[in-house]
Short mmCIF file of C-alpha atoms in Angstrom, two decimals:
data_model
loop_
_atom_site.label_atom_id
_atom_site.label_comp_id
_atom_site.label_asym_id
_atom_site.label_seq_id
_atom_site.Cartn_x
_atom_site.Cartn_y
_atom_site.Cartn_z
CA GLN R 1 64.17 85.77 107.05
CA SER R 2 66.49 88.73 106.78
CA VAL R 3 65.65 92.17 108.44
CA LEU R 4 66.62 94.08 105.06
CA THR R 5 65.10 93.04 101.97
CA GLN R 6 67.22 92.54 98.71
CA PRO R 7 66.50 90.87 95.38
CA PRO R 8 67.92 87.41 95.37
CA SER R 9 69.50 87.96 91.83
CA ALA R 10 70.55 90.55 89.37
CA SER R 11 72.49 90.47 86.10
CA GLY R 12 73.85 92.46 83.28
CA THR R 13 76.17 92.41 80.41
CA PRO R 14 79.50 93.92 80.30
CA GLY R 15 79.42 97.67 80.09
CA GLN R 16 75.91 97.87 81.24
CA ARG R 17 74.59 99.73 84.55
CA VAL R 18 72.98 97.52 87.14
CA THR R 19 71.31 98.54 90.45
CA ILE R 20 70.47 96.39 93.40
CA SER R 21 67.98 97.63 96.07
CA CYS R 22 67.84 97.38 99.80
CA SER R 23 64.62 97.88 101.72
CA GLY R 24 64.47 98.38 105.48
CA SER R 25 62.46 100.18 108.09
CA SER R 26 62.44 103.47 110.24
CA SER R 27 64.64 101.77 112.99
CA ASN R 28 67.47 100.77 110.68
CA ILE R 29 67.95 102.57 107.20
CA GLY R 30 65.57 105.12 108.07
CA SER R 31 67.75 106.41 110.85
CA ASN R 32 71.27 105.15 110.22
CA THR R 33 73.66 104.93 107.31
CA VAL R 34 73.97 101.92 104.94
CA ILE R 35 76.90 99.89 104.20
CA TRP R 36 77.21 97.69 100.98
CA PHE R 37 79.56 94.50 100.97
CA GLN R 38 81.05 92.64 98.16
CA GLN R 39 81.53 88.86 98.95
CA LEU R 40 83.44 86.81 96.42
CA PRO R 41 82.80 82.92 96.58
CA GLY R 42 84.52 81.37 99.54
CA THR R 43 85.90 84.75 100.96
CA ALA R 44 84.78 87.14 103.58
CA PRO R 45 82.51 90.28 102.92
CA LYS R 46 84.51 93.45 101.98
CA VAL R 47 82.96 96.85 102.49
CA PHE R 48 82.48 98.53 99.10
CA ILE R 49 80.26 101.54 100.20
CA TYR R 50 79.88 102.94 103.57
CA SER R 51 77.92 106.07 104.93
CA ASN R 52 75.33 105.55 102.17
CA ASN R 53 77.64 106.65 99.33
CA GLU R 54 81.27 106.74 100.29
CA ARG R 55 83.81 104.35 98.74
CA PRO R 56 87.03 103.12 100.59
CA SER R 57 90.19 103.45 98.76
CA GLY R 58 90.66 100.87 96.13
CA VAL R 59 86.87 100.55 95.27
CA PRO R 60 86.43 101.62 91.73
CA ASP R 61 84.34 104.60 91.16
CA ARG R 62 82.11 102.65 88.93
CA PHE R 63 80.36 101.65 92.27
CA SER R 64 77.97 104.16 93.93
CA GLY R 65 75.44 104.11 96.68
CA SER R 66 72.39 106.16 97.48
CA LYS R 67 69.65 106.29 100.13
CA SER R 68 66.18 107.65 100.34
CA GLY R 69 63.92 107.25 103.27
CA THR R 70 63.92 103.35 104.34
CA SER R 71 65.61 102.26 101.15
CA ALA R 72 68.85 102.24 99.58
CA SER R 73 70.55 101.24 96.35
CA LEU R 74 73.71 100.19 94.84
CA ALA R 75 74.64 101.14 91.38
CA ILE R 76 77.45 99.54 89.45
CA SER R 77 78.21 101.24 86.07
CA GLY R 78 80.40 99.82 83.18
CA LEU R 79 79.85 96.25 84.48
CA GLN R 80 82.88 94.05 84.35
CA SER R 81 83.16 90.28 84.82
CA GLU R 82 85.15 90.82 87.99
CA ASP R 83 82.04 92.22 89.51
CA GLU R 84 80.36 89.06 89.55
CA ALA R 85 79.64 88.29 93.35
CA ASP R 86 77.20 88.38 96.23
CA TYR R 87 76.29 91.94 97.41
CA HIS R 88 74.94 92.48 100.89
CA CYS R 89 73.52 95.60 102.41
CA ALA R 90 73.57 96.46 106.19
CA ALA R 91 72.70 99.17 108.66
CA TRP R 92 72.57 99.59 112.43
CA ASP R 93 69.17 98.73 113.96
CA ASP R 94 68.23 101.13 116.92
CA SER R 95 65.61 98.58 117.98
CA LEU R 96 67.75 95.48 118.03
CA ASN R 97 70.89 97.47 119.05
CA GLY R 98 72.89 95.65 116.58
CA PRO R 99 73.61 95.62 112.79
CA VAL R 100 70.97 94.06 110.43
CA PHE R 101 71.61 92.68 107.01
CA GLY R 102 70.04 92.00 103.74
CA GLY R 103 69.63 88.37 102.29
CA GLY R 104 72.29 89.19 99.65
CA THR R 105 71.98 89.63 95.91
CA LYS R 106 73.95 87.41 93.62
CA LEU R 107 75.01 89.45 90.66
CA THR R 108 75.83 87.56 87.40
CA VAL R 109 77.62 89.13 84.45
CA LEU R 110 76.11 87.53 81.38
CA GLN D 1 96.69 97.30 108.19
CA VAL D 2 93.79 95.62 109.92
CA HIS D 3 93.89 91.88 110.18
CA LEU D 4 91.39 89.56 111.81
CA VAL D 5 92.54 85.87 111.97
CA GLN D 6 90.21 83.13 113.06
CA SER D 7 90.71 79.88 114.40
CA GLY D 8 90.21 76.80 112.03
CA ALA D 9 87.28 74.64 111.03
CA GLU D 10 85.28 72.63 113.70
CA VAL D 11 83.06 69.57 113.43
CA LYS D 12 80.83 69.05 116.40
CA ARG D 13 78.07 66.64 117.64
CA PRO D 14 74.47 68.02 118.35
CA GLY D 15 74.26 69.25 122.03
CA ALA D 16 78.04 70.17 122.05
CA SER D 17 79.69 73.44 122.36
CA VAL D 18 82.13 75.33 120.05
CA LYS D 19 84.60 77.97 120.81
CA ILE D 20 86.20 80.10 118.07
CA SER D 21 88.89 82.66 118.34
CA CYS D 22 89.57 85.86 116.52
CA LYS D 23 93.10 87.53 116.63
CA ALA D 24 93.27 91.24 115.80
CA SER D 25 96.31 93.18 114.51
CA GLY D 26 97.08 96.42 112.93
CA TYR D 27 94.88 98.66 115.16
CA THR D 28 94.24 99.42 118.84
CA PHE D 29 91.99 96.42 119.91
CA THR D 30 90.11 98.26 122.75
CA ASN D 31 89.06 101.30 120.66
CA TYR D 32 86.55 99.57 118.72
CA TYR D 33 83.76 96.96 119.28
CA MET D 34 83.62 93.65 117.56
CA HIS D 35 80.76 91.54 116.17
CA TRP D 36 80.14 87.86 115.62
CA VAL D 37 78.05 87.26 112.32
CA ARG D 38 77.26 83.82 110.87
CA GLN D 39 76.25 82.88 107.31
CA ALA D 40 74.48 79.39 106.74
CA PRO D 41 75.12 77.56 103.39
CA GLY D 42 73.64 79.53 100.61
CA GLN D 43 72.04 82.14 103.13
CA GLY D 44 72.46 85.78 104.11
CA LEU D 45 74.62 87.14 106.96
CA GLU D 46 73.10 86.97 110.43
CA TRP D 47 74.15 89.18 113.38
CA MET D 48 74.71 87.13 116.68
CA GLY D 49 76.14 89.57 119.16
CA THR D 50 78.38 92.42 119.83
CA ILE D 51 81.10 93.40 122.61
CA ASN D 52 82.13 96.83 123.29
CA LEU D 53 85.86 96.35 124.04
CA ASN D 54 86.23 99.74 125.62
CA VAL D 55 83.85 98.86 128.59
CA ILE D 56 83.73 95.08 127.95
CA LYS D 57 79.93 95.13 127.61
CA THR D 58 78.13 92.52 125.55
CA HIS D 59 74.73 92.41 123.71
CA TYR D 60 73.23 89.34 122.04
CA ALA D 61 70.61 88.93 119.43
CA GLN D 62 67.61 87.50 121.13
CA GLU D 63 67.86 84.33 119.08
CA PHE D 64 71.14 83.45 120.75
CA GLN D 65 70.33 84.66 124.20
CA GLY D 66 71.45 81.91 126.86
CA ARG D 67 73.53 79.94 124.24
CA LEU D 68 76.12 82.66 122.96
CA THR D 69 78.88 83.90 125.19
CA VAL D 70 81.29 86.54 123.69
CA THR D 71 84.45 87.33 125.62
CA SER D 72 87.87 88.81 124.97
CA ASP D 73 91.51 88.76 126.18
CA THR D 74 92.61 92.42 125.66
CA SER D 75 96.24 91.51 126.73
CA ALA D 76 96.26 89.25 123.54
CA ASP D 77 94.20 91.32 121.23
CA THR D 78 91.83 88.31 120.84
CA LEU D 79 88.02 87.88 120.78
CA TYR D 80 86.29 84.58 121.49
CA MET D 81 82.79 83.22 120.77
CA ASP D 82 81.32 80.29 122.73
CA LEU D 83 78.03 78.69 121.26
CA SER D 84 76.39 76.08 123.21
CA SER D 85 73.70 73.46 122.63
CA LEU D 86 74.55 73.03 119.08
CA ARG D 87 71.95 71.95 116.59
CA SER D 88 72.24 70.86 112.86
CA ASP D 89 71.08 74.28 111.82
CA ASP D 90 73.95 75.87 113.49
CA THR D 91 76.14 74.65 110.74
CA ALA D 92 77.53 77.74 109.17
CA VAL D 93 80.52 79.99 108.50
CA TYR D 94 81.05 82.21 111.47
CA TYR D 95 82.77 85.63 111.10
CA CYS D 96 84.26 88.13 113.61
CA ALA D 97 83.99 91.60 112.29
CA ARG D 98 85.12 94.91 113.57
CA GLY D 99 82.67 97.83 114.25
CA GLY D 100 83.28 101.45 114.73
CA GLY D 101 85.92 102.46 112.05
CA LEU D 102 84.58 103.26 108.64
CA ALA D 103 81.34 101.83 109.49
CA VAL D 104 79.35 99.89 112.22
CA VAL D 105 80.70 96.74 110.44
CA ASP D 106 83.86 97.19 108.49
CA TYR D 107 86.74 94.52 108.70
CA TRP D 108 85.95 90.82 108.66
CA GLY D 109 87.85 87.76 109.75
CA GLN D 110 88.37 85.10 107.07
CA GLY D 111 85.57 82.90 108.68
CA THR D 112 85.33 79.71 110.53
CA LEU D 113 83.25 76.78 109.34
CA VAL D 114 81.33 75.05 111.88
CA THR D 115 79.65 71.74 110.95
CA VAL D 116 77.20 70.31 113.51
CA SER D 117 76.44 66.55 112.52
CA SER D 118 75.83 63.30 114.20
#
């Protein structure tokens, strides 16, 4: 059972806009910034969003993040087939004194 | 650039221990902290423990207290994870990951598959 809650799956057609939610609590998302990772099959996670809404260099600006209270969202606009992957949210947890993760959302591009 | 290279896959019997290494390069090893995170087949990511390499202080998730030991060799920029009393549900891919750069978890190793089977 993951500390952060994500939907197990999401889908969209090429060109569509898709959002993935991530719900936490006051000890994690409510008091710390959120990270989003993309994980392609058989590979390690890669940071796609940090500090709630910042993109590392090389990540397309089609990806954006937002946070409100104890929830966060990842939005992908202009969906492309290469976006098909697992997406994980994460945040530091002040009670556990460590990072916590969502269960991951499998994004399918139809 | 930042690289974290982990040791190879392991197959262990229940009750045994496993030790995995993680060699860092491309940055000053002791300026950051390092995590161990695992991912069971088809499951999400699970934090196991963290070491602050500046002061060599560790903190473990409660679930792994007493079974997990995280150490480092700062002269070799290498991190280690030792997990004992292995069970079948410890079968997972184990990742080392850096913290304190872009985010509390930023760069990841390639992962090490540990299979626990009799």
